[in-house]
mmCIF file of C-alpha atoms in Angstrom:
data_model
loop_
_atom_site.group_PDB
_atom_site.id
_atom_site.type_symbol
_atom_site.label_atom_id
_atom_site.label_comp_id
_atom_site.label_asym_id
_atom_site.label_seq_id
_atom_site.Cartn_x
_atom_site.Cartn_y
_atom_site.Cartn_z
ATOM 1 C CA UNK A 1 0.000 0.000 0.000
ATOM 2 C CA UNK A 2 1.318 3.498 -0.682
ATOM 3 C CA UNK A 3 1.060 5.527 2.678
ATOM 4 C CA UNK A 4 0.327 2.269 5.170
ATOM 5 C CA UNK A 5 2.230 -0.468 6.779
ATOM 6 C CA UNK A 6 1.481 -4.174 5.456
ATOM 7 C CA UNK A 7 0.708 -5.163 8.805
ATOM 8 C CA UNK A 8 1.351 -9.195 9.242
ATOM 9 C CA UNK A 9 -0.916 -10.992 11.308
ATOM 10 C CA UNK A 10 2.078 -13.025 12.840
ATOM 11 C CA UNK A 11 3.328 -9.481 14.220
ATOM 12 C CA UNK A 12 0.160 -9.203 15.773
ATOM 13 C CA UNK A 13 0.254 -12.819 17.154
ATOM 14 C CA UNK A 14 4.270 -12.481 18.242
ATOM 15 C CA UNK A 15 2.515 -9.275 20.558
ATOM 16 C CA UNK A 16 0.421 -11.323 21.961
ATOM 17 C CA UNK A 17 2.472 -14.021 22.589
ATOM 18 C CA UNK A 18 4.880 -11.767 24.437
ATOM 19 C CA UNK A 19 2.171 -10.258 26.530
ATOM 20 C CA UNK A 20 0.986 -13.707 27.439
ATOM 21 C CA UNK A 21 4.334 -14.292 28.590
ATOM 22 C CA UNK A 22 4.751 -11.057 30.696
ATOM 23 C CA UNK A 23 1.707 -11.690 32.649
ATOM 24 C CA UNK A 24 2.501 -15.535 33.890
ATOM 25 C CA UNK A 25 5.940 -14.090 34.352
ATOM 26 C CA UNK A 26 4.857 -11.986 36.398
ATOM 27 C CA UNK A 27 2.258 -13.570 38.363
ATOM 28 C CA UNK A 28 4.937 -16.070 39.251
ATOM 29 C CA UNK A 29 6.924 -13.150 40.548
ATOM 30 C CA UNK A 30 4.417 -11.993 42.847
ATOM 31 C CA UNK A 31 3.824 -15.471 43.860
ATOM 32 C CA UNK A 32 7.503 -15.869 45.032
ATOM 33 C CA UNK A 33 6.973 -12.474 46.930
ATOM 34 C CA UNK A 34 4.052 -13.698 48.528
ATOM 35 C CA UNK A 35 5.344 -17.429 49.757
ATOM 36 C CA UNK A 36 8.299 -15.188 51.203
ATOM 37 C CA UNK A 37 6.134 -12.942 53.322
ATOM 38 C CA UNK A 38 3.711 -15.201 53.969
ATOM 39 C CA UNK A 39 4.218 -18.511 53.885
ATOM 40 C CA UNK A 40 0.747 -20.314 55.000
ATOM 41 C CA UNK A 41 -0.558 -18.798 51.550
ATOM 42 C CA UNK A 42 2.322 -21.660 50.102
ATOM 43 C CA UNK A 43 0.954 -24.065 51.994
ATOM 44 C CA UNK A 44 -2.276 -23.476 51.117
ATOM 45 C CA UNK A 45 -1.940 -23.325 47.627
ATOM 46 C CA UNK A 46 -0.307 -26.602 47.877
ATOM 47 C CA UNK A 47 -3.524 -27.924 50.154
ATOM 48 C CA UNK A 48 -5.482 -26.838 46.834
ATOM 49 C CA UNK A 49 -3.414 -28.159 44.210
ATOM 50 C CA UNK A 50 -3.749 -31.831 46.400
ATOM 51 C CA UNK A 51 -7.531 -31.232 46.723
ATOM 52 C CA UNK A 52 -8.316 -30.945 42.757
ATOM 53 C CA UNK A 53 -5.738 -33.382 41.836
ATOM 54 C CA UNK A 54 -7.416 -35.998 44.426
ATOM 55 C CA UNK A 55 -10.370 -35.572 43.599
ATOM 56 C CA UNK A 56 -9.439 -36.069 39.744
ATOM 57 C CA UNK A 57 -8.153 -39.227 40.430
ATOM 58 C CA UNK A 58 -11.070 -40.770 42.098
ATOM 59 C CA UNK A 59 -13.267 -39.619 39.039
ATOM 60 C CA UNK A 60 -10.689 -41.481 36.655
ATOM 61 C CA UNK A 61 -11.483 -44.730 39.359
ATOM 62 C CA UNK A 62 -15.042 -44.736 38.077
ATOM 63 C CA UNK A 63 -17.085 -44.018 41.455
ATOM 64 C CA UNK A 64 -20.617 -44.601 42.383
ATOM 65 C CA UNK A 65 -21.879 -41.380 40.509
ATOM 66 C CA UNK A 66 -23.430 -40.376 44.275
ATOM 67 C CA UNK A 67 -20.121 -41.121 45.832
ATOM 68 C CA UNK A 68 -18.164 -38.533 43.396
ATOM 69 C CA UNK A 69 -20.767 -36.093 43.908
ATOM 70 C CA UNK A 70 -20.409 -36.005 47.589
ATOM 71 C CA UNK A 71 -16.961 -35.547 46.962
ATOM 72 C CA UNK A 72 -16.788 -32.815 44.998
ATOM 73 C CA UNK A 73 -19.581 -31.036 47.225
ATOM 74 C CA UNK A 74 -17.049 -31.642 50.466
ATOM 75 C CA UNK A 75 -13.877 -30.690 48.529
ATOM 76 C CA UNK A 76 -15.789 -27.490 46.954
ATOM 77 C CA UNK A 77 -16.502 -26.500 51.089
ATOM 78 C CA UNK A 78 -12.746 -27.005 51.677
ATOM 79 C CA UNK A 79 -11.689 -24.926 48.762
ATOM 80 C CA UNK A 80 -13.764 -21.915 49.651
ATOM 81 C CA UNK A 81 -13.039 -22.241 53.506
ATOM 82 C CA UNK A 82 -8.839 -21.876 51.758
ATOM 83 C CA UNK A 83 -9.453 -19.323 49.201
ATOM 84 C CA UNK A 84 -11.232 -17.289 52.118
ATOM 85 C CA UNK A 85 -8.111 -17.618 54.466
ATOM 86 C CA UNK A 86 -5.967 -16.811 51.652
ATOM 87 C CA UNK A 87 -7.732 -13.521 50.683
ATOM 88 C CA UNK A 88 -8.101 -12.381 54.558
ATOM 89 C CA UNK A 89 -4.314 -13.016 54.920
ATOM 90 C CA UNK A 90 -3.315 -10.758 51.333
ATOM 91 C CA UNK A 91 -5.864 -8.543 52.832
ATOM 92 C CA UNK A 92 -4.286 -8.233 56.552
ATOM 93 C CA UNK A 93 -0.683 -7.950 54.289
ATOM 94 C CA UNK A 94 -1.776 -4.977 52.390
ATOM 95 C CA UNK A 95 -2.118 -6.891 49.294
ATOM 96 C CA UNK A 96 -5.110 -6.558 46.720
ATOM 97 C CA UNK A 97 -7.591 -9.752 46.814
ATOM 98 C CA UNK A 98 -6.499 -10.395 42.787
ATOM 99 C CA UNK A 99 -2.835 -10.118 43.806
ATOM 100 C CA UNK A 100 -1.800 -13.787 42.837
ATOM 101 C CA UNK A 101 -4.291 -13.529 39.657
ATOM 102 C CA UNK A 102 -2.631 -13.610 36.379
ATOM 103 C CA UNK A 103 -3.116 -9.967 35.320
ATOM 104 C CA UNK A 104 -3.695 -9.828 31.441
ATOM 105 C CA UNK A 105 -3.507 -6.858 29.467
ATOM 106 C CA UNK A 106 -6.775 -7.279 28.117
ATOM 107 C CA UNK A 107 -9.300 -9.286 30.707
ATOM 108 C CA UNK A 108 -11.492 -9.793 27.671
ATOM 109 C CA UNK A 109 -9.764 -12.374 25.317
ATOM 110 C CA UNK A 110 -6.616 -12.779 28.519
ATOM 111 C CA UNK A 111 -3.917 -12.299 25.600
ATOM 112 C CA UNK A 112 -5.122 -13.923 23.124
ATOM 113 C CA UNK A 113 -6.673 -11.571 21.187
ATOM 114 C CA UNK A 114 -9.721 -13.233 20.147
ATOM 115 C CA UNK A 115 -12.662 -14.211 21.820
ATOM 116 C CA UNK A 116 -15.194 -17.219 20.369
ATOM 117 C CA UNK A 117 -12.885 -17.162 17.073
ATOM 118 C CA UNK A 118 -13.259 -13.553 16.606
ATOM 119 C CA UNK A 119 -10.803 -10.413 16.903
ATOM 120 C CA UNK A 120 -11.116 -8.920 20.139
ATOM 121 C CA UNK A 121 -11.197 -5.117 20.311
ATOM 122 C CA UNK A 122 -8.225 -4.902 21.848
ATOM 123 C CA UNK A 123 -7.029 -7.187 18.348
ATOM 124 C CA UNK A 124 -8.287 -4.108 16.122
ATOM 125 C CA UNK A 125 -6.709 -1.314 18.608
ATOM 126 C CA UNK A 126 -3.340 -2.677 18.323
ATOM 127 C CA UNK A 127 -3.521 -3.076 14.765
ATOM 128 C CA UNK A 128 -4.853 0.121 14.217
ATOM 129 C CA UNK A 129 -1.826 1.249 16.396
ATOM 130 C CA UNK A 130 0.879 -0.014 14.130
ATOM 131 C CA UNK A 131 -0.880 1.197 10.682
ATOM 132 C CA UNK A 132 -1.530 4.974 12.284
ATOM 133 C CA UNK A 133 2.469 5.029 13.696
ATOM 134 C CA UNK A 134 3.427 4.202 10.057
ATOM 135 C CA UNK A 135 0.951 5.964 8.157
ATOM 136 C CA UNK A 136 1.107 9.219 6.397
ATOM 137 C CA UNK A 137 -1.425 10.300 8.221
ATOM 138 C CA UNK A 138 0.453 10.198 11.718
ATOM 139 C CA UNK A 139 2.762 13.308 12.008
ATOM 140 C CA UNK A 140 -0.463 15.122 10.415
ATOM 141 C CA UNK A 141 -3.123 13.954 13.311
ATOM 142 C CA UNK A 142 -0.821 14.761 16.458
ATOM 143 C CA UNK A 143 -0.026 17.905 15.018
ATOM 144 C CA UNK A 144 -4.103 19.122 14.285
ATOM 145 C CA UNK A 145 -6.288 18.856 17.713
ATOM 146 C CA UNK A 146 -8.921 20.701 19.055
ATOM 147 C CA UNK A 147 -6.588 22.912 20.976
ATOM 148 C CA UNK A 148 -4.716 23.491 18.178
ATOM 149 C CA UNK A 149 -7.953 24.502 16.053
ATOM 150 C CA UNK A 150 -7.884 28.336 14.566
ATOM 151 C CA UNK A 151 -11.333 29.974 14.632
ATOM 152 C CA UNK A 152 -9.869 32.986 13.123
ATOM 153 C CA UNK A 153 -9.590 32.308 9.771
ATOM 154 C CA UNK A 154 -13.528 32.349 10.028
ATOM 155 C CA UNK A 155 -15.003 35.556 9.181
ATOM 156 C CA UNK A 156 -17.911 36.735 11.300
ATOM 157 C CA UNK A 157 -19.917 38.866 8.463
ATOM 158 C CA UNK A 158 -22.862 36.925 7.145
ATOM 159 C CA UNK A 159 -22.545 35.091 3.257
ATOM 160 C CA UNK A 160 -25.614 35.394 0.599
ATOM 161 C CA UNK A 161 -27.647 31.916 1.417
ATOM 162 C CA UNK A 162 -26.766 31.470 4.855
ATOM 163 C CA UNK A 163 -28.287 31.317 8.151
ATOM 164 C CA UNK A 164 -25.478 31.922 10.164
ATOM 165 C CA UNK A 165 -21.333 33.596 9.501
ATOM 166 C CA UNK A 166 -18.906 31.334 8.708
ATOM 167 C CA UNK A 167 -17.175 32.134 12.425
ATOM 168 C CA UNK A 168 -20.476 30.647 14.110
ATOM 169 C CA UNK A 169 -21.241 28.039 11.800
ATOM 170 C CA UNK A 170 -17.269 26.536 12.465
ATOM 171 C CA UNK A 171 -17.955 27.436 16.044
ATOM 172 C CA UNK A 172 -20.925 25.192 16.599
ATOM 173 C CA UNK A 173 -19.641 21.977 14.382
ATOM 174 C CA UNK A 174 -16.308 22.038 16.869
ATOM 175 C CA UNK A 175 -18.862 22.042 19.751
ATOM 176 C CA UNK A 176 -20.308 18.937 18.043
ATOM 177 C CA UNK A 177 -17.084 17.173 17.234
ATOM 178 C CA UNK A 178 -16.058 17.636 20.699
ATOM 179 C CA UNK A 179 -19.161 16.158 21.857
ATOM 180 C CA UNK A 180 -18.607 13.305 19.382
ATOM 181 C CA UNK A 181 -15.254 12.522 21.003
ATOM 182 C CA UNK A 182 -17.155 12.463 24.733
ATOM 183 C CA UNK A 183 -20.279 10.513 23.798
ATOM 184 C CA UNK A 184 -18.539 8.140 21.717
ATOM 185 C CA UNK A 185 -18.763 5.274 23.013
ATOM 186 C CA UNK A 186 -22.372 5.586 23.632
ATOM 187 C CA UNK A 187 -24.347 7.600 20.852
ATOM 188 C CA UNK A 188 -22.734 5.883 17.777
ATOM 189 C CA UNK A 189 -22.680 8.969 15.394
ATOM 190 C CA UNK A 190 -21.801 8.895 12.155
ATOM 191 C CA UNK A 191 -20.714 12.390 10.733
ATOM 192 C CA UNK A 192 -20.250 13.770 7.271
ATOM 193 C CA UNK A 193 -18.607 16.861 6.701
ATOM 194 C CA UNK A 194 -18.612 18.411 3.508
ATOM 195 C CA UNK A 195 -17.675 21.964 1.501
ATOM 196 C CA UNK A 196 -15.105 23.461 -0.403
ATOM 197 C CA UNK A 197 -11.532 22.816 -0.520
ATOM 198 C CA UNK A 198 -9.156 24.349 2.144
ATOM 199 C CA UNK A 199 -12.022 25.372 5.115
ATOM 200 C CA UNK A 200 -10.853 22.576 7.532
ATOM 201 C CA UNK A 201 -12.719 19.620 6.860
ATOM 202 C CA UNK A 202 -9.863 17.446 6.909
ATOM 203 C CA UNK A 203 -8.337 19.275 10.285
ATOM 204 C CA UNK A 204 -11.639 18.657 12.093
ATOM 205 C CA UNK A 205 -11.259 15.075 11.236
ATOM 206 C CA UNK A 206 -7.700 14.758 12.651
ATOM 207 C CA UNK A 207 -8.529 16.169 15.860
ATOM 208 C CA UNK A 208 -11.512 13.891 16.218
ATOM 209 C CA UNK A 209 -9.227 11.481 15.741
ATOM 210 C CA UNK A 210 -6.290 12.254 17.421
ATOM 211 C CA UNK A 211 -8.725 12.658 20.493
ATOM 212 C CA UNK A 212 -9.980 9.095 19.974
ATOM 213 C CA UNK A 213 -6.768 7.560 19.332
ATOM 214 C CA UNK A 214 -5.775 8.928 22.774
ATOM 215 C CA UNK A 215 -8.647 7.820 24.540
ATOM 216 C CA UNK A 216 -8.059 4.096 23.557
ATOM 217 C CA UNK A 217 -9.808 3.350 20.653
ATOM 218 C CA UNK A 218 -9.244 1.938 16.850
ATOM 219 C CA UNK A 219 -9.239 3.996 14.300
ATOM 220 C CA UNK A 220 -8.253 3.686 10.717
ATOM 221 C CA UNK A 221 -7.792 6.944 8.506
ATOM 222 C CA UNK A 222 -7.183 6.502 5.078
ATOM 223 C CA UNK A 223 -7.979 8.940 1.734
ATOM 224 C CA UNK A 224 -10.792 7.783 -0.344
ATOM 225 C CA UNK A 225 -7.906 6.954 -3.160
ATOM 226 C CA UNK A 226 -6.359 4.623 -0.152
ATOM 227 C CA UNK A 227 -8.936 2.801 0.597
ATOM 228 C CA UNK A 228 -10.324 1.818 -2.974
ATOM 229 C CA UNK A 229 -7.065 1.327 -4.695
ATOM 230 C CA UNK A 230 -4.635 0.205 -1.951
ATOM 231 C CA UNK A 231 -7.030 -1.655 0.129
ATOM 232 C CA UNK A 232 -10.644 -3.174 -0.922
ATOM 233 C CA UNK A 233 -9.420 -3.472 -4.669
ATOM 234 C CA UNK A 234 -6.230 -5.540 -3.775
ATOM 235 C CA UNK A 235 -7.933 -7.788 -1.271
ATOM 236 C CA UNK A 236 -11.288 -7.856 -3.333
ATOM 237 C CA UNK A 237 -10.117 -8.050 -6.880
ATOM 238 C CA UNK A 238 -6.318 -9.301 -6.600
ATOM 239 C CA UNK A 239 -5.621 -12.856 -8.047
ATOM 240 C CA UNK A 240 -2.547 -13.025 -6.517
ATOM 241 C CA UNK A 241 -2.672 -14.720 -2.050
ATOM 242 C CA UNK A 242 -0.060 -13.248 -0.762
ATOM 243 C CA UNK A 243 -1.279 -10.100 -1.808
ATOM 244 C CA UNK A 244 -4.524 -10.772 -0.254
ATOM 245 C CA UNK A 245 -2.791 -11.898 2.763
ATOM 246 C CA UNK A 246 -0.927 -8.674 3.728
ATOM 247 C CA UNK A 247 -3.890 -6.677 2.998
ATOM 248 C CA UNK A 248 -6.597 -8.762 5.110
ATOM 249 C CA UNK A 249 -5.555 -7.346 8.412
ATOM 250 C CA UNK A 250 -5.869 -3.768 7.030
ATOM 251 C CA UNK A 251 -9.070 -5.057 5.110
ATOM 252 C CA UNK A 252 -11.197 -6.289 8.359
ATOM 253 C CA UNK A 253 -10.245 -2.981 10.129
ATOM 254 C CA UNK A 254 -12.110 -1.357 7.421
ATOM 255 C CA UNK A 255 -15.222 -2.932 9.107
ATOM 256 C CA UNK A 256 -13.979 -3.474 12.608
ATOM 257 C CA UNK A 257 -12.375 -0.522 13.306
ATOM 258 C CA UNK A 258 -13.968 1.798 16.430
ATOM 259 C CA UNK A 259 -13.860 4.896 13.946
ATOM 260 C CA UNK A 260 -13.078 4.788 9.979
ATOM 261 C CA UNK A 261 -12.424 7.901 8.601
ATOM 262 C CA UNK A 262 -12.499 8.447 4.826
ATOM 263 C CA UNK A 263 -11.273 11.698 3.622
ATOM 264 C CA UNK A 264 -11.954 13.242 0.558
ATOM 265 C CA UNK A 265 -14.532 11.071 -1.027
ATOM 266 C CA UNK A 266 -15.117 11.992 -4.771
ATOM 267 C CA UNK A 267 -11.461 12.017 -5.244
ATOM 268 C CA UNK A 268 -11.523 8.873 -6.425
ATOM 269 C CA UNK A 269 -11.564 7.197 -9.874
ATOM 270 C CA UNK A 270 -15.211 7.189 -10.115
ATOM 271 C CA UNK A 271 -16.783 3.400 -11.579
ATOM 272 C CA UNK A 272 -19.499 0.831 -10.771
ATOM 273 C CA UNK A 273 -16.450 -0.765 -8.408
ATOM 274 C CA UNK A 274 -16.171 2.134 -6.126
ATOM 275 C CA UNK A 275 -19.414 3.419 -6.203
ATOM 276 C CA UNK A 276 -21.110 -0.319 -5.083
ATOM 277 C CA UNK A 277 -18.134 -0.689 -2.245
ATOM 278 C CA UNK A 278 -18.334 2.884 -0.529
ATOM 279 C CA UNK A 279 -22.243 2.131 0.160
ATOM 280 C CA UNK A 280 -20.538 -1.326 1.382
ATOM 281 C CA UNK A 281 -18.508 -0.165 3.548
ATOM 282 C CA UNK A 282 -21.107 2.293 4.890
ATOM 283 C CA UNK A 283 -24.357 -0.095 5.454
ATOM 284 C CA UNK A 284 -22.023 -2.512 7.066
ATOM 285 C CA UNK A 285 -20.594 -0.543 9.400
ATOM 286 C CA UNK A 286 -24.131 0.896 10.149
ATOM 287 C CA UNK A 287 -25.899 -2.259 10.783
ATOM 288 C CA UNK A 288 -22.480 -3.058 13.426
ATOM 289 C CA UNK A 289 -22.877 0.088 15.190
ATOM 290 C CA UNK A 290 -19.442 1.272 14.240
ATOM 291 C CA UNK A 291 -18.914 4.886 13.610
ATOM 292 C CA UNK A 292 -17.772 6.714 10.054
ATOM 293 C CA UNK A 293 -16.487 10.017 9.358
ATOM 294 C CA UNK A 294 -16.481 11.056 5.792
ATOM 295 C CA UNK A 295 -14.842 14.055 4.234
ATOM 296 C CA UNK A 296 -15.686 15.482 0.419
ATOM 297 C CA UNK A 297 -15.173 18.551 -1.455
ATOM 298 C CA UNK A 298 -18.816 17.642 -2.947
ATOM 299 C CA UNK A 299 -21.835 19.473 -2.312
ATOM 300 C CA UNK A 300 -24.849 17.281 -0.875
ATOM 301 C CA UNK A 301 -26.210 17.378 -4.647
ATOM 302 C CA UNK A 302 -22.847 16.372 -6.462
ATOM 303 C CA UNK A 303 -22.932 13.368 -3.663
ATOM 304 C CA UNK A 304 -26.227 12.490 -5.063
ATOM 305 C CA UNK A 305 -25.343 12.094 -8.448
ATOM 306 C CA UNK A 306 -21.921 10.759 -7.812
ATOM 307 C CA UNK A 307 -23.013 7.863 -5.976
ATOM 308 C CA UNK A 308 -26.531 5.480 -5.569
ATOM 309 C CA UNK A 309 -29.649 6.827 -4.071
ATOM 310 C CA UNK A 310 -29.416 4.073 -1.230
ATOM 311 C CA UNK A 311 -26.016 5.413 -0.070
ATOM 312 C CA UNK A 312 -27.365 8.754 0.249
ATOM 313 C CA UNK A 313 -30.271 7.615 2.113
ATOM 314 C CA UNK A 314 -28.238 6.111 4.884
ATOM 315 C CA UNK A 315 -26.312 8.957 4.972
ATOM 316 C CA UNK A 316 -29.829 11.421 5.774
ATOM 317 C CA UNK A 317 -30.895 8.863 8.338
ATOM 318 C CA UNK A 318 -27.778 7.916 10.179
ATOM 319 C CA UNK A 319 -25.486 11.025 9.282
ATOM 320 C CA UNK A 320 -25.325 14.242 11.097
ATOM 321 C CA UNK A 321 -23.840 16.996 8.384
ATOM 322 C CA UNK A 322 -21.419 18.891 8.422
ATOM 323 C CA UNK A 323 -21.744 21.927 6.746
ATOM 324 C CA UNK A 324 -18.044 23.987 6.077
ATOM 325 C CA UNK A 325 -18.258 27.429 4.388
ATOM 326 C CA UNK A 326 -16.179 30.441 4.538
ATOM 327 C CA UNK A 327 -12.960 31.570 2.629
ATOM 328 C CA UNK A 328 -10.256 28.804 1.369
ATOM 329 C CA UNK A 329 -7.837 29.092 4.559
ATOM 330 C CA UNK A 330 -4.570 28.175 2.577
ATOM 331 C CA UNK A 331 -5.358 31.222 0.186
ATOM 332 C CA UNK A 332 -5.458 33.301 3.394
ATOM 333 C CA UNK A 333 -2.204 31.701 4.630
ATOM 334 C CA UNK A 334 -0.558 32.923 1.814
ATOM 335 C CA UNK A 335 -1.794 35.800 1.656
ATOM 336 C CA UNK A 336 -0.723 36.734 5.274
ATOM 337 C CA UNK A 337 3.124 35.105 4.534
ATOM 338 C CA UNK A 338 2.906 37.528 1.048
ATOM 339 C CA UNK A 339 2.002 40.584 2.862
ATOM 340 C CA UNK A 340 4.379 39.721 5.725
ATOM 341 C CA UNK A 341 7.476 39.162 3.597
ATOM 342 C CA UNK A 342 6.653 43.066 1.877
ATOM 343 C CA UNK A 343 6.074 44.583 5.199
#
């Protein structure tokens, strides 16, 4: 792909395998500290460990069926009468009740990174990780945040058509993105922001985010041109498997991704190919609940005839717009830089 890592799904595994590794290392650490300090927790870990393993071995002697049950009803009293001494003694140490746990990085999936055969969503943030750190994208996002936003290349006189200045307008849509970034996790919004070229579109996208990113959560960020010609048509249309290999990864997290972000739609090479996998992408990631932010230079009219009446209906009932107006903000760059440098 041109601007993204070919993540490998063994990279992703190797990660998890070291994890995995940390946290029994660990826990057998804390064990050893434990046994020092207190040494009746040793012994009664060791009371446990003969408990299960008798009882085991009478199953594999083929009881009487009411026998065994007995049994395991008298040795369940004797493990919770030891695993309630244990706790009160961690307790009376100043240790936590989970101390001797094995303490995964993600509880979910315990290092694994799936759960029931699927990715976990710790799987997709760690993935999503790696592509943004080698992306073209990544210098650009921590750079453009909300703090970092400019308001005052909005002017606050009123244009012909329009309800509201330019300054206002941007005003309220950073109040929403903020509030996008906050009640993520529970609204999922979908958001498409559209006008001319150079009026911050793209900016507001970064610092939503940059703001996500740093709150825990996958995203993927790729150009329109990106994801059509670097991703879906190489995994989707490529004869070739490794090629489809290296690009699955980045393919699912098109779908599984917390927050997708496609900016500048309508750049692309226009054709019954994009056109049928950008409503794809869309409707699937709407009937998962997964949030989409989409950027265009396209009016809402240009959208409709650029792409199929069903795509623009999901957009009216699950998109909030995005309306960006006001005067191109790189012509007023150079225009300040121009009139600086004859000053």
């Amino acid at each position: 792909m041109s601007n993204y890592y070919i993540a490998d799904k063994n990279e992703i595994k190797n990660i998890y395998s070291r994890l995995k590794s940390d946290a029994l290392r660990n826990r057998v650490l804390r064990k050893e500290e434990v046994y020092e300090k207190i040494p009746r927790i040793a012994k009664i870990d060791e009371e446990i460990s003969l408990l299960n393993i008798g009882f085991i071995k009478s199953r594999l002697r083929n009881m009487a069926k009411d026998r065994s049950k007995d049994s395991d009803i008298e040795r369940k009293k004797k493990l919770a009468l030891l695993n309630k001494e244990k706790t009160t003694l961690l307790k009376e140490s100043g240790y936590p009740s989970d101390y001797l746990l094995v303490h995964y990085s993600c509880p979910i999936c315990k290092d694994e990174g799936f759960v029931n055969g699927k990715r976990c969503e710790c799987f997709n943030k760690r993935l999503a990780d790696i592509l943004y750190k080698q992306s073209s994208h990544a210098d650009i996002i921590k750079k453009e945040s909300f703090e970092n936003f400019s308001l005052s290349y909005y002017s606050h006189e009123l244009i012909a058509g329009y309800k509201k200045s330019p300054y206002d307008n941007m005003v309220d849509k950073l109040e929403k993105a903020k509030e996008f970034t906050k009640q993520f996790d529970n609204r999922g919004q979908n958001i498409l922001i559209y006008g001319e070229a150079g009026l911050g579109k793209s900016f507001l996208s970064h610092a939503i985010s940059k703001e996500l990113i740093e709150s825990g959560h996958s995203v993927l960020y790729v150009s329109a041109n990106e994801l059509f010609s670097d991703i879906l048509s190489k995994y989707l249309m490529s004869y070739d498997t490794d090629t489809k290999l290296k690009v699955e990864p980045v393919y699912e997290l098109v779908y599984n991704a917390d927050l997708l972000v496609i900016d500048d739609l309508g750049t692309e090479v226009p054709n019954n190919f994009t056109a049928s996998q950008v409503f794809e992408v869309v409707n699937q990631r709407l009937i998962q609940n997964r949030s989409t932010i989409i950027t265009t230079n396209l009016s809402v009219q240009d959208l409709s005839k650029a792409y199929s009446e069903r795509l623009m209906s999901r957009f009216v009932d699950r998109y909030e717009f995005f309306n960006i107006f006001g005067k191109d903000i790189r012509y007023q760059k150079k225009q300040q830089a121009f009139q600086n440098k004859n000053k």
